[in-house]
Every structure is written in structure tokens, then in C-alpha cells.
Amino acid sequence: MNLKILLLPGDGIGTEVTAAAVEVLKAVGKKFGHTLELSEGLLGGIAIHKTGTPFPKETEELCQKADATLMGAVGLPEFDAAPPSQRPEAGLLGMRRVLDVFANLRPVRTWPALVDSSPLKNHVVEGTDMIIVRELTGGLYYGQPRGMDENHGFNTMSYTRKEVERVTHTAFKLARNRRKRVTSVDKSNVLEVSQFWRKIVIEVAKNYPEIQLEHMLVDNAAMQMVLNPRQFDVMLTENTFGDILSDVGGILAGSIGMLPSASLGEKKGLYEPVHGSAPDIAGQNKANPLGAIGSVAAMLEYTFGLMKEANAVNDAIGKVLESGKVTADLRPKGKPATTTEVGQAVSAAL
Ligand code: IPM
Ligand code: MN
């Protein structure tokens, strides 16, 4: 198969983790006989510096030409004071919207080799295997009106029926091949938008009688994730709640650097590790590339339907974790491995 993939390394550690992920992609191509057609584009702070805008037209065209896009990270400290529309993050948000990737799948699992890496007690995190389905192209991130002036700042959390329906279908379909439980997370004790969300989820759930649906308020969900994470199978939630809860997932997985994600719509797939650009460790070959490498596995599965290849990558990640060759964020007993070494180790384990 010919895999047409656009790489958007972006900012900070994005460049380093993307390079490691590409190494693994190449190893997959070689082992399973697939050809890679890789292109590269600008997104985020680097795109602002080079073209004046975080999501240049050329990048948009490259996305449309590719079968799938792999993004590294966006965000640079020099834009901290800039308004949202002129920040690196606006590039990623623009791309999600243009590609209409409304469902962001963020699997959170505790690998057996990593139970000691989590700051939580082993008996709490052991066996965690959940997936957060985060609505990605609506809610507070995009709602109108929005703005700020001297005396007032405001955003709008708004959802249409269609937006809730389509991401709910994604969550229920995923649950069918898992443990058949969906937990929908909202704040319906305070927000109308959440009451609406809950109502539509209940309607859609009628199409999936074999799936057990439960509702949870977001504050309680944050607590339950660290109290008893094994209770969750598929967690469905809106954009902002999903952003926040997936960072909690990083604690369960041992490090946020472990978390991959797949952003899916009707057509294109965008693959993005959950972590940010981590300017504090950028350029030091220290960052954990396994979130990016896991995102490659997700790409093989969801865009290309290459299940055997996806499983091989995930198995290779498991082997490398067992070997103890991991980056500093996972608190290894011996000397931490570099980003490059972890990428090479995963390729070798393939
Ligand atoms: C994430 C990130 C992004 C988000 C930022 C970089 C815009 O935090 O993917 O979780 O908030 O969606
Ligand atoms: Mn986030």
C-alpha cells in the first residue's frame, strides 16, 4: 500500500518526537512492504515566524492532498501575550476545523511496565484501559460570540444537535468493540448546553441497546479518574472538558508523553500526541516520543485499516517499556534514554 502522509512537526519538542515517529513509520514500511510518500509543512509558531500565519494556505492544501496528517506539537512562549487568534494554537484549531475532525480519540491505558511510573498507587492505576472521545470542533473553543475588552471577557459554549449526534455515534460504535460502556461527561447541573448534550446523547443511545450508558458530572469525573479509573471504558465529552480530563489521563498512563490521539471526521484523519510543545525541554533530545509513535499506530489503524501493522507498533512500544529504555518523564531506574534512542528501540523491536 502507498501511504501518503503529511508531517507537521510544529514547535518545541514536536520536531523531535515527529522525527522518532517517522523512524518507526519507515520501519513499518520496510517490514510490511508499504511505500511512504511523506511531505512536510508548517504549523504553529514556526509557521507564524516563516509566513506570518499559524496555519498557512499551503499547509491546508498539503493536508487535503495527504491521506493522513501527523502533527507534533504547537506553542511557543514568545506568543504568551498574543491574542488567541494570533497564537500558534490557532493553527491547530484552524486545521481541526478545516479537516472537520470532530471526534478526538484519546486512549488512556496503564502499561504493565509503567505502574511504578504513575504517582498514583499501583492498585489504583493497574489495568486502566479507557478511551476518551473528545468532541473537537465545537464548544467553547469555537463558540460565538467571543472576545475581550478592558472590562469584559467572554466565550460561548454552544452545541448543535448534529454536532452532538455525530460524536455520540462515534463513541457508541467504539464501545461495541470494547467493554460496551459509555460514560457521557457534562455539567448539566449548571449549564443548559450540558442539559442539551445529555438529552441528545440519550436519544442517540437508543440505537445501541447493547451499550450501557451512564452520565457523570465533569467535576466528579475528574475525581473518579484518579480514584477508580478501571470503571471507565469509553468516556464521551465535549471539547474543553475532554481537553482537561485527558491531561488527568496522563497521570494514569505514567506520563502525558505516553498519550496518542486520533482526530477523525468523515474524510481525513489527523494524528496528534496529547502533550504540548514543552519549551522547557525542547531541543534536548529528552522528550518522550511514545505519544507520537502511538499516534502512528492509530493512523495505521484508522486511516489505512492496517490492523496488523498497528498492533505490531503497539507491541513494540510494550517491549521497549519492558526493557526499561525510556525517557526521563517515566522515571526510569537507570539512566534515562533519549528521544532518538527510544525511536530506534521501537523500530528495532518491530
Ligand atoms: C490538546 C492541546 C490543544 C487543545 C492546544 C495546543 C490548542 O492542549 O490537544 O490537548 O487545547 O486542544
Ligand atoms: Mn490539552
mmCIF file of C-alpha atoms and ligand atoms in Angstrom:
data_model
loop_
_atom_site.group_PDB
_atom_site.id
_atom_site.type_symbol
_atom_site.label_atom_id
_atom_site.label_comp_id
_atom_site.label_asym_id
_atom_site.label_seq_id
_atom_site.Cartn_x
_atom_site.Cartn_y
_atom_site.Cartn_z
ATOM 1 C CA MET A 1 0.000 0.000 0.000
ATOM 2 C CA ASN A 2 1.145 3.570 -0.654
ATOM 3 C CA LEU A 3 0.799 5.756 2.439
ATOM 4 C CA LYS A 4 0.540 9.479 1.696
ATOM 5 C CA ILE A 5 1.338 11.247 4.923
ATOM 6 C CA LEU A 6 1.825 14.913 5.756
ATOM 7 C CA LEU A 7 4.177 15.713 8.628
ATOM 8 C CA LEU A 8 3.642 18.893 10.635
ATOM 9 C CA PRO A 9 6.354 18.773 13.326
ATOM 10 C CA GLY A 10 5.351 22.231 14.636
ATOM 11 C CA ASP A 11 7.074 23.730 17.667
ATOM 12 C CA GLY A 12 9.259 22.755 20.621
ATOM 13 C CA ILE A 13 9.561 19.015 21.165
ATOM 14 C CA GLY A 14 7.186 18.499 18.226
ATOM 15 C CA THR A 15 10.171 18.295 15.863
ATOM 16 C CA GLU A 16 11.967 15.686 17.948
ATOM 17 C CA VAL A 17 9.029 13.381 18.623
ATOM 18 C CA THR A 18 7.922 13.577 14.988
ATOM 19 C CA ALA A 19 11.392 12.538 13.808
ATOM 20 C CA ALA A 20 11.255 9.490 16.091
ATOM 21 C CA ALA A 21 7.753 8.625 14.867
ATOM 22 C CA VAL A 22 8.895 8.865 11.237
ATOM 23 C CA GLU A 23 11.707 6.452 12.030
ATOM 24 C CA VAL A 24 9.085 3.966 13.219
ATOM 25 C CA LEU A 25 6.867 4.591 10.170
ATOM 26 C CA LYS A 26 9.808 3.787 7.926
ATOM 27 C CA ALA A 27 10.475 0.582 9.841
ATOM 28 C CA VAL A 28 6.813 -0.408 9.401
ATOM 29 C CA GLY A 29 7.030 0.314 5.656
ATOM 30 C CA LYS A 30 10.097 -1.836 5.345
ATOM 31 C CA LYS A 31 8.797 -4.740 7.398
ATOM 32 C CA PHE A 32 5.323 -4.912 5.877
ATOM 33 C CA GLY A 33 6.151 -3.789 2.322
ATOM 34 C CA HIS A 34 4.391 -0.395 2.213
ATOM 35 C CA THR A 35 5.727 2.647 0.417
ATOM 36 C CA LEU A 36 5.727 6.012 2.148
ATOM 37 C CA GLU A 37 5.015 9.263 0.386
ATOM 38 C CA LEU A 38 5.941 11.827 3.033
ATOM 39 C CA SER A 39 5.507 15.577 2.739
ATOM 40 C CA GLU A 40 6.227 18.233 5.336
ATOM 41 C CA GLY A 41 4.545 21.529 6.162
ATOM 42 C CA LEU A 42 4.462 24.440 8.595
ATOM 43 C CA LEU A 43 2.066 24.783 11.508
ATOM 44 C CA GLY A 44 2.038 26.819 14.715
ATOM 45 C CA GLY A 45 4.729 29.208 15.919
ATOM 46 C CA ILE A 46 7.246 28.204 13.268
ATOM 47 C CA ALA A 47 4.598 28.958 10.613
ATOM 48 C CA ILE A 48 3.969 32.401 12.139
ATOM 49 C CA HIS A 49 7.695 33.127 12.047
ATOM 50 C CA LYS A 50 8.119 31.978 8.445
ATOM 51 C CA THR A 51 4.822 33.048 6.840
ATOM 52 C CA GLY A 52 3.049 35.371 9.284
ATOM 53 C CA THR A 53 0.176 32.973 9.979
ATOM 54 C CA PRO A 54 -0.116 29.800 12.138
ATOM 55 C CA PHE A 55 -1.997 27.746 9.505
ATOM 56 C CA PRO A 56 -0.801 28.854 6.054
ATOM 57 C CA LYS A 57 -2.844 28.142 2.918
ATOM 58 C CA GLU A 58 -0.034 25.864 1.643
ATOM 59 C CA THR A 59 -0.357 23.709 4.751
ATOM 60 C CA GLU A 60 -4.096 23.447 4.224
ATOM 61 C CA GLU A 61 -3.524 22.303 0.636
ATOM 62 C CA LEU A 62 -0.951 19.750 1.777
ATOM 63 C CA CYS A 63 -3.461 18.375 4.330
ATOM 64 C CA GLN A 64 -6.082 17.967 1.630
ATOM 65 C CA LYS A 65 -3.640 16.100 -0.639
ATOM 66 C CA ALA A 66 -2.442 13.672 2.038
ATOM 67 C CA ASP A 67 -4.366 10.633 3.308
ATOM 68 C CA ALA A 68 -3.405 11.461 6.881
ATOM 69 C CA THR A 69 -1.542 14.146 8.819
ATOM 70 C CA LEU A 70 0.839 13.610 11.724
ATOM 71 C CA MET A 71 1.258 16.665 13.937
ATOM 72 C CA GLY A 72 3.993 17.091 16.584
ATOM 73 C CA ALA A 73 3.040 19.957 18.911
ATOM 74 C CA VAL A 74 2.284 23.685 18.728
ATOM 75 C CA GLY A 75 3.030 26.546 21.097
ATOM 76 C CA LEU A 76 5.927 28.881 21.823
ATOM 77 C CA PRO A 77 6.462 31.047 24.921
ATOM 78 C CA GLU A 78 7.137 34.196 22.880
ATOM 79 C CA PHE A 79 3.443 34.244 21.918
ATOM 80 C CA ASP A 80 2.176 34.044 25.514
ATOM 81 C CA ALA A 81 0.804 37.575 25.437
ATOM 82 C CA ALA A 82 -0.698 37.351 21.933
ATOM 83 C CA PRO A 83 -4.474 37.227 21.426
ATOM 84 C CA PRO A 84 -5.861 33.713 20.751
ATOM 85 C CA SER A 85 -6.281 34.283 17.009
ATOM 86 C CA GLN A 86 -2.583 35.131 16.608
ATOM 87 C CA ARG A 87 -1.134 32.334 18.673
ATOM 88 C CA PRO A 88 0.439 29.085 17.402
ATOM 89 C CA GLU A 89 -2.504 27.150 18.885
ATOM 90 C CA ALA A 90 -4.850 28.905 16.449
ATOM 91 C CA GLY A 91 -3.111 26.967 13.673
ATOM 92 C CA LEU A 92 -4.047 23.627 15.176
ATOM 93 C CA LEU A 93 -7.593 24.759 15.911
ATOM 94 C CA GLY A 94 -7.963 26.054 12.342
ATOM 95 C CA MET A 95 -6.699 22.775 10.926
ATOM 96 C CA ARG A 96 -9.069 20.672 13.064
ATOM 97 C CA ARG A 97 -11.947 22.787 11.856
ATOM 98 C CA VAL A 98 -10.966 22.757 8.166
ATOM 99 C CA LEU A 99 -10.483 18.987 8.201
ATOM 100 C CA ASP A 100 -13.733 18.694 10.189
ATOM 101 C CA VAL A 101 -12.179 16.115 12.521
ATOM 102 C CA PHE A 102 -14.923 16.267 15.108
ATOM 103 C CA ALA A 103 -14.039 13.166 17.135
ATOM 104 C CA ASN A 104 -10.754 13.063 19.023
ATOM 105 C CA LEU A 105 -9.953 9.596 20.343
ATOM 106 C CA ARG A 106 -7.568 9.594 23.279
ATOM 107 C CA PRO A 107 -6.866 6.111 24.594
ATOM 108 C CA VAL A 108 -5.573 6.009 28.159
ATOM 109 C CA ARG A 109 -4.055 2.760 29.327
ATOM 110 C CA THR A 110 -1.664 1.763 32.058
ATOM 111 C CA TRP A 111 1.050 -0.388 30.533
ATOM 112 C CA PRO A 112 2.094 -3.137 32.988
ATOM 113 C CA ALA A 113 5.714 -1.932 32.822
ATOM 114 C CA LEU A 114 4.661 1.573 33.841
ATOM 115 C CA VAL A 115 2.597 1.053 37.003
ATOM 116 C CA ASP A 116 5.534 2.370 39.010
ATOM 117 C CA SER A 117 5.855 5.457 36.793
ATOM 118 C CA SER A 118 2.491 6.837 37.845
ATOM 119 C CA PRO A 119 2.489 8.927 41.020
ATOM 120 C CA LEU A 120 -0.743 7.120 41.955
ATOM 121 C CA LYS A 121 -0.717 3.836 43.880
ATOM 122 C CA ASN A 122 -0.248 0.723 41.731
ATOM 123 C CA HIS A 123 -3.531 -0.872 42.779
ATOM 124 C CA VAL A 124 -5.379 2.232 41.579
ATOM 125 C CA VAL A 125 -3.852 2.547 38.101
ATOM 126 C CA GLU A 126 -3.270 -1.135 37.257
ATOM 127 C CA GLY A 127 -5.436 -2.392 34.424
ATOM 128 C CA THR A 128 -6.726 1.027 33.348
ATOM 129 C CA ASP A 129 -7.970 0.813 29.775
ATOM 130 C CA MET A 130 -10.244 3.631 28.754
ATOM 131 C CA ILE A 131 -10.690 5.883 25.769
ATOM 132 C CA ILE A 132 -11.738 9.498 25.915
ATOM 133 C CA VAL A 133 -13.838 10.591 22.960
ATOM 134 C CA ARG A 134 -13.441 14.343 22.974
ATOM 135 C CA GLU A 135 -15.666 16.459 20.714
ATOM 136 C CA LEU A 136 -13.081 18.516 18.824
ATOM 137 C CA THR A 137 -14.648 21.109 16.535
ATOM 138 C CA GLY A 138 -17.307 22.753 18.702
ATOM 139 C CA GLY A 139 -17.979 24.038 22.206
ATOM 140 C CA LEU A 140 -16.062 26.818 23.954
ATOM 141 C CA TYR A 141 -13.117 26.634 21.573
ATOM 142 C CA TYR A 142 -15.167 27.829 18.614
ATOM 143 C CA GLY A 143 -18.395 29.279 20.071
ATOM 144 C CA GLN A 144 -19.556 32.771 19.117
ATOM 145 C CA PRO A 145 -19.725 35.403 20.459
ATOM 146 C CA ARG A 146 -16.250 35.575 21.936
ATOM 147 C CA GLY A 147 -13.967 38.415 22.817
ATOM 148 C CA MET A 148 -12.475 40.686 25.399
ATOM 149 C CA ASP A 149 -12.054 44.372 26.089
ATOM 150 C CA GLU A 150 -10.912 46.448 29.047
ATOM 151 C CA ASN A 151 -13.792 45.366 31.311
ATOM 152 C CA HIS A 152 -15.163 42.125 29.920
ATOM 153 C CA GLY A 153 -14.004 38.769 28.616
ATOM 154 C CA PHE A 154 -16.379 36.137 27.242
ATOM 155 C CA ASN A 155 -16.689 32.868 25.338
ATOM 156 C CA THR A 156 -19.673 30.754 24.400
ATOM 157 C CA MET A 157 -20.162 27.054 24.911
ATOM 158 C CA SER A 158 -22.641 26.043 22.270
ATOM 159 C CA TYR A 159 -23.544 22.786 20.532
ATOM 160 C CA THR A 160 -25.919 21.932 17.722
ATOM 161 C CA ARG A 161 -27.897 18.704 17.571
ATOM 162 C CA LYS A 162 -25.835 17.479 14.636
ATOM 163 C CA GLU A 163 -22.545 18.126 16.453
ATOM 164 C CA VAL A 164 -23.601 16.123 19.493
ATOM 165 C CA GLU A 165 -25.176 13.345 17.443
ATOM 166 C CA ARG A 166 -22.185 12.599 15.269
ATOM 167 C CA VAL A 167 -19.607 12.395 18.050
ATOM 168 C CA THR A 168 -22.026 10.318 20.145
ATOM 169 C CA HIS A 169 -22.330 7.806 17.302
ATOM 170 C CA THR A 170 -18.516 7.591 17.186
ATOM 171 C CA ALA A 171 -18.375 6.843 20.922
ATOM 172 C CA PHE A 172 -21.086 4.177 20.821
ATOM 173 C CA LYS A 173 -19.586 2.456 17.788
ATOM 174 C CA LEU A 174 -16.235 2.284 19.581
ATOM 175 C CA ALA A 175 -17.888 0.858 22.698
ATOM 176 C CA ARG A 176 -19.338 -2.004 20.635
ATOM 177 C CA ASN A 177 -15.846 -3.438 20.122
ATOM 178 C CA ARG A 178 -14.821 -2.788 23.712
ATOM 179 C CA ARG A 179 -16.483 -3.391 27.087
ATOM 180 C CA LYS A 180 -19.782 -1.858 25.914
ATOM 181 C CA ARG A 181 -19.984 1.022 28.371
ATOM 182 C CA VAL A 182 -20.213 4.733 27.593
ATOM 183 C CA THR A 183 -19.882 7.410 30.271
ATOM 184 C CA SER A 184 -21.061 10.779 28.999
ATOM 185 C CA VAL A 185 -19.495 13.636 30.934
ATOM 186 C CA ASP A 186 -21.208 17.016 31.269
ATOM 187 C CA LYS A 187 -22.103 19.801 33.708
ATOM 188 C CA SER A 188 -25.859 19.524 33.380
ATOM 189 C CA ASN A 189 -26.487 20.644 36.974
ATOM 190 C CA VAL A 190 -25.419 24.154 35.895
ATOM 191 C CA LEU A 191 -25.266 24.531 32.097
ATOM 192 C CA GLU A 192 -28.078 24.452 29.527
ATOM 193 C CA VAL A 193 -25.591 23.365 26.883
ATOM 194 C CA SER A 194 -24.879 20.295 29.022
ATOM 195 C CA GLN A 195 -28.565 19.540 29.524
ATOM 196 C CA PHE A 196 -28.913 19.649 25.761
ATOM 197 C CA TRP A 197 -25.840 17.430 25.346
ATOM 198 C CA ARG A 198 -27.285 14.860 27.749
ATOM 199 C CA LYS A 199 -30.680 14.859 26.044
ATOM 200 C CA ILE A 200 -29.179 14.196 22.590
ATOM 201 C CA VAL A 201 -26.836 11.505 23.940
ATOM 202 C CA ILE A 202 -29.841 9.701 25.449
ATOM 203 C CA GLU A 203 -31.652 9.881 22.108
ATOM 204 C CA VAL A 204 -28.703 8.525 20.123
ATOM 205 C CA ALA A 205 -28.128 5.769 22.697
ATOM 206 C CA LYS A 206 -31.500 4.230 21.734
ATOM 207 C CA ASN A 207 -29.785 2.990 18.551
ATOM 208 C CA TYR A 208 -27.350 0.953 20.639
ATOM 209 C CA PRO A 209 -29.396 -1.128 23.095
ATOM 210 C CA GLU A 210 -26.418 -3.413 23.809
ATOM 211 C CA ILE A 211 -24.363 -0.492 25.186
ATOM 212 C CA GLN A 212 -24.731 0.625 28.784
ATOM 213 C CA LEU A 213 -24.919 4.425 29.088
ATOM 214 C CA GLU A 214 -24.088 6.355 32.217
ATOM 215 C CA HIS A 215 -23.872 10.134 32.854
ATOM 216 C CA MET A 216 -21.341 11.819 35.095
ATOM 217 C CA LEU A 217 -20.752 15.437 36.070
ATOM 218 C CA VAL A 218 -17.352 16.662 34.991
ATOM 219 C CA ASP A 219 -16.061 17.576 38.448
ATOM 220 C CA ASN A 220 -16.903 14.098 39.709
ATOM 221 C CA ALA A 221 -15.410 12.552 36.541
ATOM 222 C CA ALA A 222 -12.059 14.224 37.265
ATOM 223 C CA MET A 223 -12.122 12.737 40.753
ATOM 224 C CA GLN A 224 -13.300 9.287 39.631
ATOM 225 C CA MET A 225 -10.471 9.095 37.095
ATOM 226 C CA VAL A 226 -7.869 9.165 39.849
ATOM 227 C CA LEU A 227 -9.997 7.273 42.392
ATOM 228 C CA ASN A 228 -11.131 4.313 40.313
ATOM 229 C CA PRO A 229 -10.084 4.608 36.653
ATOM 230 C CA ARG A 230 -10.915 0.972 35.834
ATOM 231 C CA GLN A 231 -14.627 1.808 35.971
ATOM 232 C CA PHE A 232 -14.325 3.629 32.632
ATOM 233 C CA ASP A 233 -14.487 2.160 29.154
ATOM 234 C CA VAL A 234 -15.500 4.890 26.693
ATOM 235 C CA MET A 235 -15.758 8.412 28.093
ATOM 236 C CA LEU A 236 -17.653 10.807 25.820
ATOM 237 C CA THR A 237 -17.379 14.535 26.433
ATOM 238 C CA GLU A 238 -17.320 17.998 24.923
ATOM 239 C CA ASN A 239 -14.218 19.820 23.754
ATOM 240 C CA THR A 240 -12.999 21.714 26.845
ATOM 241 C CA PHE A 241 -13.903 19.015 29.379
ATOM 242 C CA GLY A 242 -12.104 16.470 27.167
ATOM 243 C CA ASP A 243 -9.008 18.655 26.981
ATOM 244 C CA ILE A 244 -8.818 18.856 30.758
ATOM 245 C CA LEU A 245 -9.699 15.238 31.525
ATOM 246 C CA SER A 246 -7.185 13.877 29.039
ATOM 247 C CA ASP A 247 -4.344 15.528 30.953
ATOM 248 C CA VAL A 248 -5.575 13.642 34.024
ATOM 249 C CA GLY A 249 -5.247 10.571 31.806
ATOM 250 C CA GLY A 250 -1.541 11.352 31.540
ATOM 251 C CA ILE A 251 -1.199 10.611 35.261
ATOM 252 C CA LEU A 252 -2.814 7.200 34.761
ATOM 253 C CA ALA A 253 -0.565 6.366 31.813
ATOM 254 C CA GLY A 254 2.612 7.286 33.713
ATOM 255 C CA SER A 255 3.263 10.485 31.760
ATOM 256 C CA ILE A 256 1.363 12.727 29.380
ATOM 257 C CA GLY A 257 4.149 11.905 26.932
ATOM 258 C CA MET A 258 2.632 8.426 26.575
ATOM 259 C CA LEU A 259 -0.724 9.540 25.196
ATOM 260 C CA PRO A 260 -1.501 9.279 21.478
ATOM 261 C CA SER A 261 -4.586 10.625 19.757
ATOM 262 C CA ALA A 262 -6.561 10.283 16.550
ATOM 263 C CA SER A 263 -8.779 13.103 15.317
ATOM 264 C CA LEU A 264 -11.344 11.703 12.931
ATOM 265 C CA GLY A 265 -14.091 13.058 10.701
ATOM 266 C CA GLU A 266 -15.917 11.802 7.618
ATOM 267 C CA LYS A 267 -12.828 12.071 5.424
ATOM 268 C CA LYS A 268 -9.420 12.964 6.763
ATOM 269 C CA GLY A 269 -7.531 11.787 9.818
ATOM 270 C CA LEU A 270 -5.251 13.954 11.912
ATOM 271 C CA TYR A 271 -2.937 12.290 14.417
ATOM 272 C CA GLU A 272 -1.555 14.253 17.332
ATOM 273 C CA PRO A 273 0.093 13.285 20.602
ATOM 274 C CA VAL A 274 -1.811 14.764 23.557
ATOM 275 C CA HIS A 275 1.209 16.547 25.056
ATOM 276 C CA GLY A 276 2.238 20.112 24.237
ATOM 277 C CA SER A 277 5.427 21.638 22.855
ATOM 278 C CA ALA A 278 7.224 21.560 26.267
ATOM 279 C CA PRO A 279 9.544 24.544 25.650
ATOM 280 C CA ASP A 280 11.407 23.764 28.901
ATOM 281 C CA ILE A 281 12.940 20.593 27.429
ATOM 282 C CA ALA A 282 12.798 21.411 23.695
ATOM 283 C CA GLY A 283 15.918 20.759 21.644
ATOM 284 C CA GLN A 284 17.466 18.500 24.290
ATOM 285 C CA ASN A 285 16.516 15.090 22.851
ATOM 286 C CA LYS A 286 14.766 14.294 26.155
ATOM 287 C CA ALA A 287 11.103 14.220 25.181
ATOM 288 C CA ASN A 288 9.095 11.018 25.245
ATOM 289 C CA PRO A 289 8.250 10.085 21.627
ATOM 290 C CA LEU A 290 5.832 7.282 22.529
ATOM 291 C CA GLY A 291 2.739 9.514 22.301
ATOM 292 C CA ALA A 292 3.748 10.395 18.750
ATOM 293 C CA ILE A 293 4.655 6.786 17.954
ATOM 294 C CA GLY A 294 1.320 5.616 19.381
ATOM 295 C CA SER A 295 -0.327 8.191 17.112
ATOM 296 C CA VAL A 296 1.371 6.482 14.160
ATOM 297 C CA ALA A 297 -0.187 3.200 15.301
ATOM 298 C CA ALA A 298 -3.570 4.945 15.439
ATOM 299 C CA MET A 299 -3.025 6.275 11.901
ATOM 300 C CA LEU A 300 -2.228 2.799 10.595
ATOM 301 C CA GLU A 301 -5.431 1.536 12.201
ATOM 302 C CA TYR A 302 -7.954 4.277 11.494
ATOM 303 C CA THR A 303 -6.851 5.846 8.191
ATOM 304 C CA PHE A 304 -5.235 2.876 6.489
ATOM 305 C CA GLY A 305 -7.076 -0.039 8.125
ATOM 306 C CA LEU A 306 -3.717 -1.761 8.695
ATOM 307 C CA MET A 307 -4.566 -3.570 11.930
ATOM 308 C CA LYS A 308 -1.629 -5.983 11.858
ATOM 309 C CA GLU A 309 0.814 -3.098 11.435
ATOM 310 C CA ALA A 310 -0.879 -1.033 14.157
ATOM 311 C CA ASN A 311 -0.732 -3.940 16.589
ATOM 312 C CA ALA A 312 2.933 -4.510 15.731
ATOM 313 C CA VAL A 313 3.759 -0.899 16.642
ATOM 314 C CA ASN A 314 1.852 -1.114 19.917
ATOM 315 C CA ASP A 315 3.523 -4.433 20.763
ATOM 316 C CA ALA A 316 6.909 -2.874 20.021
ATOM 317 C CA ILE A 317 6.074 0.020 22.385
ATOM 318 C CA GLY A 318 5.216 -2.555 25.071
ATOM 319 C CA LYS A 319 8.536 -4.340 24.539
ATOM 320 C CA VAL A 320 10.546 -1.134 24.807
ATOM 321 C CA LEU A 321 8.718 -0.230 28.025
ATOM 322 C CA GLU A 322 9.531 -3.689 29.421
ATOM 323 C CA SER A 323 13.199 -3.198 28.504
ATOM 324 C CA GLY A 324 13.326 -0.053 30.655
ATOM 325 C CA LYS A 325 14.760 2.043 27.826
ATOM 326 C CA VAL A 326 12.518 5.048 28.477
ATOM 327 C CA THR A 327 12.806 8.820 28.737
ATOM 328 C CA ALA A 328 13.141 10.789 31.985
ATOM 329 C CA ASP A 329 9.405 11.601 32.325
ATOM 330 C CA LEU A 330 8.778 7.894 33.074
ATOM 331 C CA ARG A 331 11.246 7.979 35.949
ATOM 332 C CA PRO A 332 13.409 5.003 34.888
ATOM 333 C CA LYS A 333 15.590 3.315 37.491
ATOM 334 C CA GLY A 334 18.752 3.676 35.366
ATOM 335 C CA LYS A 335 19.950 6.442 33.072
ATOM 336 C CA PRO A 336 17.080 7.897 31.008
ATOM 337 C CA ALA A 337 17.101 7.168 27.276
ATOM 338 C CA THR A 338 16.988 9.937 24.664
ATOM 339 C CA THR A 339 14.122 10.608 22.262
ATOM 340 C CA THR A 340 16.198 9.211 19.410
ATOM 341 C CA GLU A 341 17.132 6.069 21.351
ATOM 342 C CA VAL A 342 13.512 5.303 22.171
ATOM 343 C CA GLY A 343 12.538 5.759 18.495
ATOM 344 C CA GLN A 344 15.320 3.417 17.425
ATOM 345 C CA ALA A 345 14.410 0.893 20.096
ATOM 346 C CA VAL A 346 10.782 0.772 18.917
ATOM 347 C CA SER A 347 11.914 0.349 15.298
ATOM 348 C CA ALA A 348 14.296 -2.427 16.330
ATOM 349 C CA ALA A 349 11.581 -4.166 18.363
ATOM 350 C CA LEU A 350 9.389 -4.218 15.252
HETATM 351 C C1 IPM B 1 -4.554 19.378 23.203
HETATM 352 C C2 IPM B 1 -3.893 20.720 23.342
HETATM 353 C C3 IPM B 1 -4.570 21.719 22.414
HETATM 354 C C4 IPM B 1 -6.026 21.811 22.808
HETATM 355 C C5 IPM B 1 -3.907 23.106 22.382
HETATM 356 C C6 IPM B 1 -2.457 23.022 21.973
HETATM 357 C C7 IPM B 1 -4.644 24.053 21.481
HETATM 358 O O1 IPM B 1 -3.901 21.140 24.663
HETATM 359 O O2 IPM B 1 -4.612 18.862 22.066
HETATM 360 O O3 IPM B 1 -4.998 18.831 24.212
HETATM 361 O O4 IPM B 1 -6.367 22.537 23.753
HETATM 362 O O5 IPM B 1 -6.847 21.162 22.161
HETATM 363 MN MN MN B 2 -4.654 19.646 26.062
#
